[in-house]
PDB file of C-alpha atoms and ligand atoms in Angstrom:
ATOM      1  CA  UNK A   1      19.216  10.268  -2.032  1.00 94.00           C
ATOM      2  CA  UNK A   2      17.524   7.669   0.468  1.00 98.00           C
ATOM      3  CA  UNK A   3      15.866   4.876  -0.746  1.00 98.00           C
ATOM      4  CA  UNK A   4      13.716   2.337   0.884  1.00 98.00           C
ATOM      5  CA  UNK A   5      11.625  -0.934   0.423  1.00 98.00           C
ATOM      6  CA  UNK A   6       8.363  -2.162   1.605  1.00 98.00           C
ATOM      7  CA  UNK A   7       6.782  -5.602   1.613  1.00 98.00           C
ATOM      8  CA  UNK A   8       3.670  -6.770   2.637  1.00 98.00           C
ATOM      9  CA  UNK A   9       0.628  -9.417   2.218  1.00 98.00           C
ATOM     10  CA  UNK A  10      -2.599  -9.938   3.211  1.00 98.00           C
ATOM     11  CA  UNK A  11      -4.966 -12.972   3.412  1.00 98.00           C
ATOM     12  CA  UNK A  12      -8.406 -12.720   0.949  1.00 98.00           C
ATOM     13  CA  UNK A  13     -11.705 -13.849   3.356  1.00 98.00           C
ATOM     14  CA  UNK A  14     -15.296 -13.577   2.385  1.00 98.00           C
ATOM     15  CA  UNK A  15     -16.619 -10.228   4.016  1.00 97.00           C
ATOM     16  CA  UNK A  16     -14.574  -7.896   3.331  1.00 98.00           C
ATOM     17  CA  UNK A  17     -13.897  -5.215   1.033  1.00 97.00           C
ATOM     18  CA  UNK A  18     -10.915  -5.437  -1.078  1.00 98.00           C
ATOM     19  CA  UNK A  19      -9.199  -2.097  -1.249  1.00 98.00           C
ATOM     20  CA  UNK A  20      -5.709  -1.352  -2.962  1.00 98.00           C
ATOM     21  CA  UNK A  21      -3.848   2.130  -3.556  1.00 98.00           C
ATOM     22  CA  UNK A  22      -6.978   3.709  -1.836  1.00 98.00           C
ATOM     23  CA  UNK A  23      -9.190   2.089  -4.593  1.00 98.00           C
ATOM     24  CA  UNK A  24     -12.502   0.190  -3.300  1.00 98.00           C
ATOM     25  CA  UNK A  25     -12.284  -2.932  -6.129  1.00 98.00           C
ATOM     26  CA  UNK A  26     -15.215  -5.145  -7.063  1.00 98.00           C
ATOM     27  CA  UNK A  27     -14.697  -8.798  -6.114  1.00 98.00           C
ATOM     28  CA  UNK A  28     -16.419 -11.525  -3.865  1.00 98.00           C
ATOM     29  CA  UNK A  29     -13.417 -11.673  -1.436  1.00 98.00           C
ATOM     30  CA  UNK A  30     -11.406  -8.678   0.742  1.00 98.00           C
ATOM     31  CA  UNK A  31      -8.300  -8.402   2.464  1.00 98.00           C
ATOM     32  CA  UNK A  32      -8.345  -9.031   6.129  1.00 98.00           C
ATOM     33  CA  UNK A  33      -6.870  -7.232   8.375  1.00 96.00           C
ATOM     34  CA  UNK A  34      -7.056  -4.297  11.396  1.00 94.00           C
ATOM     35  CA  UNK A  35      -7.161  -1.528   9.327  1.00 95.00           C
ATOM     36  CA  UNK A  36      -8.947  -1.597   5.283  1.00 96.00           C
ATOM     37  CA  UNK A  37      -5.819  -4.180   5.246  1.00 98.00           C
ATOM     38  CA  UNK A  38      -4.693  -1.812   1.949  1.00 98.00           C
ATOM     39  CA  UNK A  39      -1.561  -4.576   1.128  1.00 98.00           C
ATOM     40  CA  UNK A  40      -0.471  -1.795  -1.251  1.00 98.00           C
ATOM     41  CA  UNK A  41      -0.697   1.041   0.763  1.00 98.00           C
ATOM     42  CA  UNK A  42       1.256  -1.070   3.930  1.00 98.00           C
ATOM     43  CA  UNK A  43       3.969  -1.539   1.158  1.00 98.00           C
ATOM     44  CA  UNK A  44       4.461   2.357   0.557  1.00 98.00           C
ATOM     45  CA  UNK A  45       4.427   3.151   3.994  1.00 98.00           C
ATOM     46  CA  UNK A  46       6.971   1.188   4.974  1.00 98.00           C
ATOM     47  CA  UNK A  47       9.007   1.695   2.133  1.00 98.00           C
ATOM     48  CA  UNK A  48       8.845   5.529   2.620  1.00 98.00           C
ATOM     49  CA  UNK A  49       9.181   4.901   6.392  1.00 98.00           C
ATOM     50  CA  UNK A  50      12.738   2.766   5.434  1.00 98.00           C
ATOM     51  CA  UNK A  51      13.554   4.997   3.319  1.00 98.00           C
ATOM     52  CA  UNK A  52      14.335   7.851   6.472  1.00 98.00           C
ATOM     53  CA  UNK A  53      14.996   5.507   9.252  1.00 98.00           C
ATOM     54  CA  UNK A  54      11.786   6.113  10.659  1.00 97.00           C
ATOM     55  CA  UNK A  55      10.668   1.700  11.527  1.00 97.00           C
ATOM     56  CA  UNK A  56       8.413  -0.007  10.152  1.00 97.00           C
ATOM     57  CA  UNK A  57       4.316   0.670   9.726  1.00 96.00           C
ATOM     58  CA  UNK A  58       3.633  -1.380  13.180  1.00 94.00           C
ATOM     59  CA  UNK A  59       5.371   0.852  15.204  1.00 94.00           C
ATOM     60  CA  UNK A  60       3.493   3.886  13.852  1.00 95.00           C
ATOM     61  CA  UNK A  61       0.286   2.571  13.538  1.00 93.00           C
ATOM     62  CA  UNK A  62       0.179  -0.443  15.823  1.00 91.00           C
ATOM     63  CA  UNK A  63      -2.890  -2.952  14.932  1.00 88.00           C
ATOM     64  CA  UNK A  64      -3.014  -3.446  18.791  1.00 90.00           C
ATOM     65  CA  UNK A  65      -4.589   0.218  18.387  1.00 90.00           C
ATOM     66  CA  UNK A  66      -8.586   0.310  18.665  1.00 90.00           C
ATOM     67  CA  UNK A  67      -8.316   4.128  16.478  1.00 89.00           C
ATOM     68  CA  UNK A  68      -6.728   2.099  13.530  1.00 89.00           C
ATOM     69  CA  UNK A  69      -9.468  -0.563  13.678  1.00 90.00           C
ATOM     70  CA  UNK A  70     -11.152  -0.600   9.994  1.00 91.00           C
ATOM     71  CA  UNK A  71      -8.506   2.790   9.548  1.00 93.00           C
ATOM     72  CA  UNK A  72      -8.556   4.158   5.663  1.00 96.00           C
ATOM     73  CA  UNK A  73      -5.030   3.549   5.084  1.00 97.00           C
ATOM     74  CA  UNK A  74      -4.527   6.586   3.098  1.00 98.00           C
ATOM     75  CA  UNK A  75      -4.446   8.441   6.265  1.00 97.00           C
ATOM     76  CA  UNK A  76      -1.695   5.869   7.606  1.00 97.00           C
ATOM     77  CA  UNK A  77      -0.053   7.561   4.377  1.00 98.00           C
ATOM     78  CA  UNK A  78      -0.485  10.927   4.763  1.00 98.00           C
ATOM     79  CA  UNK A  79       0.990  10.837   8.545  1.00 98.00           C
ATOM     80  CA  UNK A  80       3.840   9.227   6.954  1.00 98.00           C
ATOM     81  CA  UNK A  81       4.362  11.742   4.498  1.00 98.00           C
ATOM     82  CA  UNK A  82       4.263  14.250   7.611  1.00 98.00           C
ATOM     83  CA  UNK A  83       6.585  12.433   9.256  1.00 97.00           C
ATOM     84  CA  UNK A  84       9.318  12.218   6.709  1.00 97.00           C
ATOM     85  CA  UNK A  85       8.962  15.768   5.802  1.00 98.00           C
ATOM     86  CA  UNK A  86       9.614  16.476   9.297  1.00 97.00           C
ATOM     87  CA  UNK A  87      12.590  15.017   8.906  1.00 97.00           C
ATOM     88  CA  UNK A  88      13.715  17.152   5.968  1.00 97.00           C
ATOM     89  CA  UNK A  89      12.855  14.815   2.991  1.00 98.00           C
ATOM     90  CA  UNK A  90      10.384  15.152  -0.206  1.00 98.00           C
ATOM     91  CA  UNK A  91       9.598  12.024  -2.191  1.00 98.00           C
ATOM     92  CA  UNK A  92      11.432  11.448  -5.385  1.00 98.00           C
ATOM     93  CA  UNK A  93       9.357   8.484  -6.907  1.00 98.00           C
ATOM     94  CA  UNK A  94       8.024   5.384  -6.062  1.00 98.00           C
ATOM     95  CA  UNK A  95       7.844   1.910  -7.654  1.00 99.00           C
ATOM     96  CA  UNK A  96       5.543  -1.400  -6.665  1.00 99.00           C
ATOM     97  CA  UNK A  97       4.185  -4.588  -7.562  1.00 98.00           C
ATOM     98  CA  UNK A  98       0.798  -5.913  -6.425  1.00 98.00           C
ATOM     99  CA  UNK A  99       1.122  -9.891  -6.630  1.00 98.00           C
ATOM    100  CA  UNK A 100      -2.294 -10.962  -7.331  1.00 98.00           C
ATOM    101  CA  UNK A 101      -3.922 -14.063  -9.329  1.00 98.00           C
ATOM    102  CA  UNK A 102      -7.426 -12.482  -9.132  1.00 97.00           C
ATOM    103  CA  UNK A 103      -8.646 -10.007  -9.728  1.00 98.00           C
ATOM    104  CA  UNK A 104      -7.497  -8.101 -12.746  1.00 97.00           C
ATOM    105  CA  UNK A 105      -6.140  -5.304 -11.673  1.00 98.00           C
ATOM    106  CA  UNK A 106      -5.299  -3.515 -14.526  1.00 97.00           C
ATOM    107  CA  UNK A 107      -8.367  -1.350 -14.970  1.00 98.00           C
ATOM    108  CA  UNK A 108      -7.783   0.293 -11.936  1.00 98.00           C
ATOM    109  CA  UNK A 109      -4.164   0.842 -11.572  1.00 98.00           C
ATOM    110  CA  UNK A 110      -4.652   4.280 -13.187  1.00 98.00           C
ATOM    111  CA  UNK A 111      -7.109   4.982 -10.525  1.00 98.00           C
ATOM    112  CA  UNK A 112      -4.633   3.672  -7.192  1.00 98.00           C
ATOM    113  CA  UNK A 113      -1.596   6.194  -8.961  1.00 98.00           C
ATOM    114  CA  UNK A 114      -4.217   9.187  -8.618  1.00 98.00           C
ATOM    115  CA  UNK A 115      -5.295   8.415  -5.185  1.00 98.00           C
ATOM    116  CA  UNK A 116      -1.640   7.780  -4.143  1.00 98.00           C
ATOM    117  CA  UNK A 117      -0.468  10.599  -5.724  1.00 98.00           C
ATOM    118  CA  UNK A 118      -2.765  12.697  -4.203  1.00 98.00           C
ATOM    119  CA  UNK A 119      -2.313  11.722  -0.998  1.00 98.00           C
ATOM    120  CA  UNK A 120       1.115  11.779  -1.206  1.00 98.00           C
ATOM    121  CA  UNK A 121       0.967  15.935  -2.903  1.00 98.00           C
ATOM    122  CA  UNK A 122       3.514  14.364  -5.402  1.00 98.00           C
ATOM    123  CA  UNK A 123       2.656  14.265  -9.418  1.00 98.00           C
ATOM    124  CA  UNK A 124       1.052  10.847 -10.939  1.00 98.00           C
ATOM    125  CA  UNK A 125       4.386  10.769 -12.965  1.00 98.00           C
ATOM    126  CA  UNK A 126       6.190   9.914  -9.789  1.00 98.00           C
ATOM    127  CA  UNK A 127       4.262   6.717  -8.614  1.00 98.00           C
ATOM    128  CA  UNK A 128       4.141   3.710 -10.807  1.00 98.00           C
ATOM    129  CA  UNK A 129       1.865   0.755  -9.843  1.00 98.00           C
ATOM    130  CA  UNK A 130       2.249  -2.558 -11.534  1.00 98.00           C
ATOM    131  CA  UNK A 131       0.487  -6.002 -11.294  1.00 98.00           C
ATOM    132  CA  UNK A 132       1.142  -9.433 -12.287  1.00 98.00           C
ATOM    133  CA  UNK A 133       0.011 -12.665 -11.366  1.00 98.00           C
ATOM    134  CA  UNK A 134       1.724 -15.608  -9.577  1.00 97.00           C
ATOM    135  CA  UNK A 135       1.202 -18.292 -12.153  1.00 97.00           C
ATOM    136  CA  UNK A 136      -0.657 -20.231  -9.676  1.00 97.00           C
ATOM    137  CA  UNK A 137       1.747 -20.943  -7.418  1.00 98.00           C
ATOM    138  CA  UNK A 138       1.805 -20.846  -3.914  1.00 98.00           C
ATOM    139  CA  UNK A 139      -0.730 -19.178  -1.347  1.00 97.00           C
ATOM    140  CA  UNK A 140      -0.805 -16.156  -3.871  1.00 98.00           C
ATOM    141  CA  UNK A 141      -1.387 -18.215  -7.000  1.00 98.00           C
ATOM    142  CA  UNK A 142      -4.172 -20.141  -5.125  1.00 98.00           C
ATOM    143  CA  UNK A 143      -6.487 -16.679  -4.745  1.00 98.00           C
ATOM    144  CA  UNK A 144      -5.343 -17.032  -0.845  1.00 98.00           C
ATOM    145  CA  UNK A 145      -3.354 -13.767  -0.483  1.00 98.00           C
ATOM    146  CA  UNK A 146      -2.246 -10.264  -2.005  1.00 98.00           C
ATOM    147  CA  UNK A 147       1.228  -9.081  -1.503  1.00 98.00           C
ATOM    148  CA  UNK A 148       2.912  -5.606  -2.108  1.00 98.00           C
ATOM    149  CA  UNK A 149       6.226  -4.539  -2.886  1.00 99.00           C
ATOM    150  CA  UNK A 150       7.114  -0.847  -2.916  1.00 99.00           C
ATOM    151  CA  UNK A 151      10.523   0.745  -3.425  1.00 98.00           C
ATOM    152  CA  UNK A 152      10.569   4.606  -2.719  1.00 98.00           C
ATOM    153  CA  UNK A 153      13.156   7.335  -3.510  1.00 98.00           C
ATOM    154  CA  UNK A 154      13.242  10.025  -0.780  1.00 98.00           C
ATOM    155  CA  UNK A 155      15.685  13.111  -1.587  1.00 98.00           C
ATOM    156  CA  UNK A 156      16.334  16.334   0.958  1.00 97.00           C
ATOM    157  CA  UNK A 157      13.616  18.780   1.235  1.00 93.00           C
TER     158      UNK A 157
HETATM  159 MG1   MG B   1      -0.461  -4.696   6.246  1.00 74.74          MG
END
């Protein structure tokens, strides 16, 4: 068994669309970034990336990289899952966290398992997605940010 984490955050701006786990998510504010800026997605790559020794998300996809401009992170996913499987491992499971004070998010967590899942070829059973706020503290608790944590089992193929 390998296991790996993942962390990441992204600022909220006017003008964008705010995407997580895949899932396009009404609200007046998006995540900014190079790619959709998916802060959940970034989480699980690099988690499954740590997970085989394979980096970090910026070395595979660098945001210096005009084909990754506005990039569907799902297909930053899939390549990883490519990539580890290459190296002889399956996903076992994965765990996160989305960190956000708005919006609610649990009406669509069903939704960002599917599309993870999916993209993944692993069984909804084997991703869990949870959410919770930050009490109002700090750039998160202010509306200014997302984060992501992801934790991923890998086992040999
Ligand atoms: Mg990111």
């Amino acid at each position: 068994m390998r296991v790996g984490i993942g962390y990441d955050v992204h600022r909220l701006v006017e003008n964008r669309k705010l995407i997580l786990g895949g899932i396009e998510i009404p609200y007046h504010l998006g995540l900014l970034g190079h790619s959709d800026a998916d802060v959940l997605t970034h989480a699980i790559v690099d988690a499954i990336l740590g997970a085989a020794a394979l980096g970090d998300i910026g070395t595979h996809f660098p945001d210096t990289d005009d084909r990754y401009a506005g990039m569907d992170s799902l297909v930053f996913l899939h390549n990883t899952l490519l990539k580890v499987k290459a190296c002889g491992y399956q996903i076992e499971n994965i765990d996160s966290t989305i960190i956000a004070q708005r919006p609610k998010l649990a009406p669509y967590i069903s939704q960002m398992r599917e599309k993870v899942a999916k993209t993944l070829d692993i069984a909804v059973a084997q991703i869990n997605v949870k959410a919770t706020t930050a009490e109002e503290l700090g750039v998160v608790g202010e509306g200014k940010a997302i984060v992501a944590h992801a934790v991923v089992c890998l086992s040999p193929l």
